[in-house]
C-alpha positions as a printed NumPy array, in Angstrom:
array([[ 44.875,  28.351,  67.55 ],
       [ 46.307,  26.02 ,  70.185],
       [ 42.919,  25.67 ,  71.884],
       [ 41.157,  25.206,  68.539],
       [ 43.631,  22.474,  67.599],
       [ 43.073,  20.62 ,  70.88 ],
       [ 39.291,  20.692,  70.408],
       [ 39.717,  19.658,  66.757],
       [ 41.807,  16.609,  67.696],
       [ 39.389,  15.651,  70.467],
       [ 36.309,  15.868,  68.209],
       [ 38.045,  13.958,  65.422],
       [ 39.094,  11.188,  67.815],
       [ 35.551,  10.926,  69.2  ],
       [ 34.083,  10.663,  65.703],
       [ 36.561,   8.019,  64.566],
       [ 36.042,   6.014,  67.74 ],
       [ 32.39 ,   5.382,  66.85 ],
       [ 33.166,   2.792,  64.186],
       [ 29.617,   1.489,  63.858],
       [ 28.3  ,   4.928,  62.917],
       [ 31.224,   5.457,  60.549],
       [ 30.458,   2.216,  58.728],
       [ 26.801,   3.188,  58.378],
       [ 27.93 ,   6.401,  56.709],
       [ 30.762,   5.026,  54.597],
       [ 29.069,   1.96 ,  53.119],
       [ 26.2  ,   3.851,  51.41 ],
       [ 28.473,   6.764,  50.423],
       [ 31.117,   4.524,  48.867],
       [ 29.007,   1.735,  47.378],
       [ 25.635,   3.179,  46.339],
       [ 26.926,   5.415,  43.545],
       [ 29.143,   2.812,  41.836],
       [ 26.463,   0.123,  42.162],
       [ 23.844,   2.392,  40.585],
       [ 26.283,   3.31 ,  37.811],
       [ 26.965,  -0.38 ,  37.185],
       [ 23.225,  -1.091,  37.067],
       [ 22.728,   1.757,  34.594],
       [ 25.527,   0.455,  32.388],
       [ 23.946,  -3.01 ,  32.509],
       [ 20.67 ,  -1.581,  31.245],
       [ 22.448,   0.242,  28.417],
       [ 24.388,  -2.915,  27.58 ],
       [ 21.13 ,  -4.874,  27.299],
       [ 19.778,  -2.285,  24.832],
       [ 23.005,  -2.46 ,  22.82 ],
       [ 22.892,  -6.265,  22.777],
       [ 19.304,  -6.195,  21.547],
       [ 20.248,  -3.747,  18.783],
       [ 23.08 ,  -6.023,  17.708],
       [ 20.778,  -9.061,  17.574],
       [ 18.539,  -7.198,  15.077],
       [ 15.436,  -9.225,  15.876],
       [ 11.844,  -8.173,  15.256],
       [  8.752,  -9.776,  16.747],
       [  5.699,  -9.78 ,  14.467],
       [  2.164, -11.084,  14.034],
       [  0.796, -11.751,  10.528],
       [  4.068, -10.963,   8.757],
       [  3.281, -13.668,   6.173],
       [  0.427, -11.413,   4.991],
       [  3.038,  -8.936,   3.755],
       [  5.751, -10.699,   1.731],
       [  7.08 ,  -7.392,   0.371],
       [  7.483,  -5.945,   3.869],
       [  8.962,  -9.216,   5.114],
       [ 11.475,  -9.223,   2.271],
       [ 12.466,  -5.619,   3.014],
       [ 12.984,  -6.313,   6.729],
       [ 15.083,  -9.383,   6.039],
       [ 17.189,  -7.398,   3.567],
       [ 18.011,  -5.081,   6.472],
       [ 19.566,  -8.149,   8.169],
       [ 16.746,  -8.44 ,  10.718],
       [ 15.484, -11.796,  11.922],
       [ 11.691, -12.008,  12.195],
       [ 10.256, -13.987,  15.1  ],
       [  6.643, -14.945,  15.679],
       [  5.08 , -13.186,  18.659],
       [  3.312, -15.298,  21.304],
       [ -0.477, -15.431,  21.079],
       [ -0.867, -13.643,  24.427],
       [  1.611, -10.885,  23.589],
       [ -0.684,  -8.104,  24.849],
       [ -1.028,  -9.627,  28.309],
       [  2.687, -10.339,  28.479],
       [  3.554,  -6.774,  27.469],
       [  1.32 ,  -5.443,  30.254],
       [  2.909,  -7.85 ,  32.728],
       [  6.429,  -6.836,  31.512],
       [  7.31 , -10.461,  30.83 ],
       [  7.66 ,  -9.629,  27.128],
       [ 10.342,  -7.008,  26.567],
       [  9.944,  -6.523,  22.815],
       [  7.342,  -4.461,  20.914],
       [  5.25 ,  -6.392,  18.413],
       [  4.568,  -5.481,  14.778],
       [  1.005,  -6.452,  13.77 ],
       [  0.318,  -6.748,  10.042],
       [ -3.304,  -6.947,   8.745],
       [ -4.487,  -9.716,   6.423],
       [ -5.269,  -7.278,   3.561],
       [ -1.816,  -5.673,   3.561],
       [ -0.716,  -6.796,   0.078],
       [ -4.143,  -6.247,  -1.476],
       [ -4.305,  -2.638,  -0.339],
       [ -0.716,  -2.028,  -1.327],
       [ -1.394,  -3.236,  -4.889],
       [ -4.52 ,  -1.061,  -5.099],
       [ -2.547,   2.039,  -4.157],
       [ -4.142,   2.286,  -0.731],
       [ -2.243,   2.647,   2.523],
       [ -2.563,  -0.443,   4.721],
       [ -2.412,   0.146,   8.461],
       [  0.137,  -1.7  ,  10.526],
       [  0.355,  -1.506,  14.309],
       [  3.346,  -1.333,  16.61 ],
       [  2.082,  -2.688,  19.902],
       [  3.944,  -1.687,  23.03 ],
       [  3.296,  -0.605,  26.584],
       [  4.604,   2.768,  27.789],
       [  4.868,   1.321,  31.314],
       [  7.159,  -1.408,  29.919],
       [ 10.311,   0.628,  29.367],
       [ 12.359,  -2.028,  27.632],
       [  9.587,  -2.754,  25.165],
       [  9.082,   0.965,  24.535],
       [ 12.793,   1.38 ,  23.783],
       [ 12.47 ,  -0.914,  20.747],
       [  9.608,   0.984,  19.108],
       [ 11.934,   3.541,  17.512],
       [ 13.826,   0.863,  15.551],
       [ 10.592,  -0.59 ,  14.128],
       [  9.378,   2.874,  13.149],
       [ 12.667,   3.462,  11.375],
       [ 12.241,   0.242,   9.393],
       [  8.695,   1.154,   8.352],
       [  9.727,   4.664,   7.307],
       [ 12.511,   3.164,   5.191],
       [ 10.039,   0.747,   3.616],
       [  7.7  ,   3.645,   2.813],
       [ 10.51 ,   5.588,   1.188],
       [ 11.622,   2.611,  -0.887],
       [  8.055,   1.937,  -2.109],
       [  7.541,   5.592,  -2.931],
       [ 10.792,   5.683,  -4.88 ],
       [  9.804,   2.569,  -6.882],
       [  6.358,   3.984,  -7.672],
       [  7.842,   7.247,  -8.914],
       [ 10.509,   5.451, -10.952],
       [  7.839,   3.307, -12.666],
       [  6.08 ,   6.527, -13.712],
       [  9.272,   8.097, -14.991],
       [  9.506,  10.624, -12.15 ],
       [ 12.873,  11.31 , -10.531],
       [ 13.093,   9.948,  -7.024],
       [ 15.093,  13.039,  -6.048],
       [ 11.747,  14.836,  -5.761],
       [ 11.192,  12.909,  -2.531],
       [ 14.229,  14.526,  -0.934],
       [ 14.6  ,  18.099,  -2.187],
       [ 17.278,  18.817,   0.442],
       [ 20.175,  16.843,   1.871],
       [ 20.28 ,  16.674,   5.664],
       [ 23.496,  16.185,   7.611],
       [ 23.665,  16.038,  11.375],
       [ 26.672,  17.514,  13.189],
       [ 27.006,  16.79 ,  16.904],
       [ 29.055,  19.378,  18.802],
       [ 29.153,  17.36 ,  22.031],
       [ 32.386,  15.602,  22.927],
       [ 32.468,  11.958,  23.973],
       [ 32.718,  13.039,  27.624],
       [ 29.727,  15.367,  27.263],
       [ 27.635,  12.56 ,  25.766],
       [ 28.63 ,  10.273,  28.611],
       [ 27.716,  12.981,  31.14 ],
       [ 24.082,  12.691,  30.064],
       [ 24.102,   9.18 ,  31.507],
       [ 26.451,   9.769,  34.451],
       [ 24.825,  12.983,  35.728],
       [ 23.827,  11.126,  38.907],
       [ 27.437,  11.068,  40.15 ],
       [ 27.57 ,  14.674,  41.477],
       [ 24.446,  14.091,  43.547],
       [ 26.095,  11.166,  45.35 ],
       [ 29.207,  13.257,  46.084],
       [ 27.098,  16.102,  47.505],
       [ 25.107,  13.716,  49.693],
       [ 28.385,  12.136,  50.869],
       [ 29.512,  15.562,  52.135],
       [ 26.19 ,  16.067,  53.905],
       [ 26.014,  12.674,  55.598],
       [ 29.709,  12.724,  56.46 ],
       [ 29.266,  15.992,  58.359],
       [ 25.767,  15.375,  59.723],
       [ 26.423,  12.925,  62.553],
       [ 29.571,  14.699,  63.74 ],
       [ 27.867,  18.117,  63.668],
       [ 24.909,  16.919,  65.724],
       [ 27.003,  14.876,  68.147],
       [ 29.472,  17.721,  68.855],
       [ 26.637,  20.094,  69.795],
       [ 23.283,  18.562,  70.711],
       [ 24.894,  15.219,  71.53 ],
       [ 27.287,  16.773,  74.041],
       [ 24.469,  18.839,  75.531],
       [ 22.391,  15.669,  75.99 ],
       [ 25.321,  13.839,  77.62 ],
       [ 26.014,  16.831,  79.859],
       [ 29.574,  17.342,  78.594],
       [ 29.043,  20.606,  76.695],
       [ 28.693,  22.916,  79.717],
       [ 31.896,  21.641,  81.44 ],
       [ 33.748,  22.15 ,  78.149],
       [ 32.518,  25.738,  77.916],
       [ 33.655,  26.443,  81.491],
       [ 37.268,  26.037,  80.382],
       [ 39.267,  29.292,  79.966],
       [ 39.578,  28.637,  76.235],
       [ 37.814,  31.226,  74.03 ],
       [ 34.439,  30.055,  72.773],
       [ 35.474,  30.98 ,  69.254],
       [ 38.384,  28.542,  69.465],
       [ 36.122,  25.757,  70.72 ],
       [ 33.631,  26.378,  67.92 ],
       [ 36.417,  26.531,  65.322],
       [ 37.882,  23.237,  66.522],
       [ 34.533,  21.473,  66.409],
       [ 33.717,  22.938,  63.01 ],
       [ 37.104,  21.912,  61.581],
       [ 36.588,  18.293,  62.653],
       [ 33.042,  18.189,  61.247],
       [ 34.079,  19.717,  57.909],
       [ 37.069,  17.39 ,  57.633],
       [ 34.859,  14.325,  58.125],
       [ 32.483,  15.562,  55.432],
       [ 35.414,  16.105,  53.059],
       [ 36.883,  12.685,  53.884],
       [ 33.643,  10.869,  53.066],
       [ 33.324,  12.916,  49.856],
       [ 36.865,  11.932,  48.857],
       [ 36.152,   8.246,  49.43 ],
       [ 32.907,   8.532,  47.461],
       [ 34.776,  10.194,  44.565],
       [ 37.525,   7.571,  44.61 ],
       [ 34.935,   4.785,  44.506],
       [ 33.951,   5.779,  40.958],
       [ 37.472,   5.066,  39.646],
       [ 37.312,   1.257,  40.113],
       [ 33.585,   1.44 ,  39.298],
       [ 34.613,   1.99 ,  35.664],
       [ 35.8  ,  -1.619,  35.582],
       [ 32.229,  -2.75 ,  36.323],
       [ 30.698,  -0.959,  33.336],
       [ 29.115,  -3.51 ,  31.018],
       [ 28.397,  -1.105,  28.156],
       [ 31.39 ,  -0.822,  25.811],
       [ 30.235,   2.548,  24.469],
       [ 29.751,   4.022,  27.954],
       [ 33.098,   2.619,  29.067],
       [ 34.79 ,   4.283,  26.089],
       [ 33.131,   7.662,  26.736],
       [ 33.234,   7.787,  30.542],
       [ 36.568,   9.139,  31.728],
       [ 36.923,   9.46 ,  35.506],
       [ 40.444,   9.555,  36.83 ],
       [ 42.709,  11.415,  39.239],
       [ 41.965,  14.803,  37.695],
       [ 38.214,  14.403,  38.1  ],
       [ 38.582,  13.104,  41.678],
       [ 40.742,  16.097,  42.637],
       [ 38.389,  18.574,  40.952],
       [ 35.352,  17.056,  42.654],
       [ 37.062,  17.128,  46.049],
       [ 38.199,  20.742,  45.752],
       [ 34.719,  21.844,  44.689],
       [ 33.279,  20.337,  47.878],
       [ 35.412,  22.448,  50.254],
       [ 33.055,  25.475,  50.319],
       [ 30.023,  23.186,  50.569],
       [ 31.513,  21.21 ,  53.452],
       [ 32.461,  24.435,  55.232],
       [ 29.001,  25.949,  54.9  ],
       [ 26.958,  22.817,  55.608],
       [ 29.031,  21.835,  58.652],
       [ 28.55 ,  25.243,  60.259],
       [ 24.856,  25.368,  59.339],
       [ 24.189,  21.937,  60.848],
       [ 25.978,  22.964,  64.025],
       [ 23.928,  26.159,  64.195],
       [ 20.682,  24.219,  63.871],
       [ 21.733,  21.696,  66.507],
       [ 23.239,  24.025,  69.122],
       [ 19.823,  25.101,  70.425],
       [ 18.467,  21.535,  70.491],
       [ 18.263,  19.841,  73.864],
       [ 18.498,  16.277,  72.522],
       [ 20.166,  14.48 ,  69.631],
       [ 16.758,  13.423,  68.294],
       [ 15.543,  17.016,  68.255],
       [ 18.662,  18.051,  66.375],
       [ 18.049,  15.324,  63.783],
       [ 14.534,  16.664,  63.216],
       [ 15.915,  20.19 ,  62.772],
       [ 18.441,  19.03 ,  60.181],
       [ 15.835,  17.419,  57.904],
       [ 15.177,  20.775,  56.238],
       [ 18.842,  21.072,  55.249],
       [ 18.946,  17.462,  54.047],
       [ 15.835,  17.966,  51.923],
       [ 17.041,  21.254,  50.437],
       [ 20.497,  19.927,  49.552],
       [ 19.164,  16.673,  48.075],
       [ 16.606,  18.502,  45.928],
       [ 18.956,  21.271,  44.737],
       [ 20.464,  19.217,  41.852],
       [ 16.932,  18.533,  40.579],
       [ 16.55 ,  22.21 ,  39.623],
       [ 18.885,  21.813,  36.642],
       [ 16.897,  18.782,  35.445],
       [ 13.531,  20.533,  35.71 ],
       [ 14.649,  23.781,  34.08 ],
       [ 14.405,  23.406,  30.275],
       [ 16.177,  26.727,  29.691],
       [ 19.622,  25.407,  30.557],
       [ 21.95 ,  26.411,  33.378],
       [ 21.205,  29.871,  34.763],
       [ 23.907,  32.151,  36.286],
       [ 22.165,  32.096,  39.678],
       [ 22.803,  28.36 ,  39.961],
       [ 26.383,  29.176,  40.98 ],
       [ 25.145,  31.099,  44.03 ],
       [ 23.085,  28.253,  45.541],
       [ 24.919,  25.766,  47.816],
       [ 24.586,  22.247,  46.451],
       [ 23.257,  23.4  ,  43.096],
       [ 26.509,  25.267,  42.386],
       [ 28.621,  22.19 ,  43.118],
       [ 26.314,  19.999,  41.018],
       [ 26.593,  22.404,  38.056],
       [ 30.379,  22.611,  38.276],
       [ 30.86 ,  18.852,  38.678],
       [ 28.702,  18.24 ,  35.612],
       [ 30.983,  20.62 ,  33.699],
       [ 33.99 ,  18.592,  34.874],
       [ 32.325,  15.373,  33.678],
       [ 31.779,  16.999,  30.276],
       [ 35.486,  17.802,  30.051],
       [ 34.965,  21.564,  30.266],
       [ 37.577,  23.829,  31.845],
       [ 36.262,  25.739,  34.858],
       [ 36.759,  29.498,  35.126],
       [ 37.339,  31.402,  38.347],
       [ 34.162,  33.368,  37.656],
       [ 32.264,  30.081,  37.93 ],
       [ 34.014,  28.823,  41.064],
       [ 34.161,  32.031,  43.149],
       [ 30.394,  32.406,  43.811],
       [ 30.257,  29.018,  45.502],
       [ 33.382,  29.813,  47.544],
       [ 31.986,  33.171,  48.697],
       [ 28.575,  31.734,  49.635],
       [ 30.032,  28.63 ,  51.312],
       [ 32.512,  30.411,  53.542],
       [ 30.146,  33.334,  54.103],
       [ 27.494,  30.916,  55.344],
       [ 30.102,  29.221,  57.522],
       [ 31.162,  32.551,  59.092],
       [ 27.591,  33.598,  59.912],
       [ 26.653,  30.189,  61.326],
       [ 29.816,  29.911,  63.436],
       [ 29.264,  33.349,  64.946],
       [ 25.755,  32.228,  65.864],
       [ 27.084,  29.015,  67.446],
       [ 29.669,  30.942,  69.484],
       [ 27.028,  33.375,  70.753],
       [ 24.7  ,  30.518,  71.63 ],
       [ 27.499,  28.916,  73.641],
       [ 28.111,  32.172,  75.516],
       [ 24.415,  32.422,  76.279],
       [ 24.433,  28.843,  77.577],
       [ 27.301,  29.66 ,  79.952],
       [ 25.582,  32.839,  81.129],
       [ 22.462,  30.823,  82.066]])
């Protein structure tokens, strides 16, 4: 343990001495997540502001006084659309869908025919597409009101239009609803662990080999297992430190949220930070050892970087599995490094209590992977000394 501690302190001092590399790691890890969350909240706030304005852009609305009267009774303000609204929608300079009313609207309505109105949008223009639902809701309400009036004039009960009463009951808590919008946070924490450990893992193995300092270190009487353990401890600690800073950055990020509803639902405090950090321990242990195992056989730092791209790709894509699987979270998710942590952190964001049966698979796989990889690193070091 004494030898392992000496190597640990040496590796940690070397990593902290390279301040330029540390800043390159810390700035994206600490700032990217909160900035993206703030941008997302700004987008939601713009949608909420538009809903509060209750404005509708239309062409030919004067051809339909009954529809115009209905829309205004719903406290909407009707604005005339520009003449080149189609070109502006395609160019995303117009961010509102346009209601187009035909000239024969009232005539067909009086004759009992169904006039056709258009809602013009552009699916590539996301903000314009987001307003289509509100216009559809207005038109459905107008249809229902007209149908009810027609039935009432013929002495038919309007209750025939709605033979059943529908009530919606949402089982999701406020935190669970917010987690649908903040599900990107776990991915940033996982990547913070990876990038925090990556440079130190490569530098302590392939980097030392390239500088010619690895072989003299291995010639010391210290057991190779102690040397490997010391290096691994420093690498894992750096990954955990960056993950902690990334988690803490989301606490003040709540002050930047522009959406009042998201700010009310999103709860991220000391408990969430601690839970996120503890969940990363098995991941940091396994990834640090795996990166060292990939780099120990590399002759140069650049070669080690190329070898680590597979791990980076796999870890970054793991959280996408839960998004692409429509069947919900599967039990095997908890046995996949990266995906397990993403699943558990999402549960924390939803306010769910974690069970040991959920946490243990990730712990077993993380430390099991670390043990196998560290044994491989120690054997590779012995082989290097023998040569």
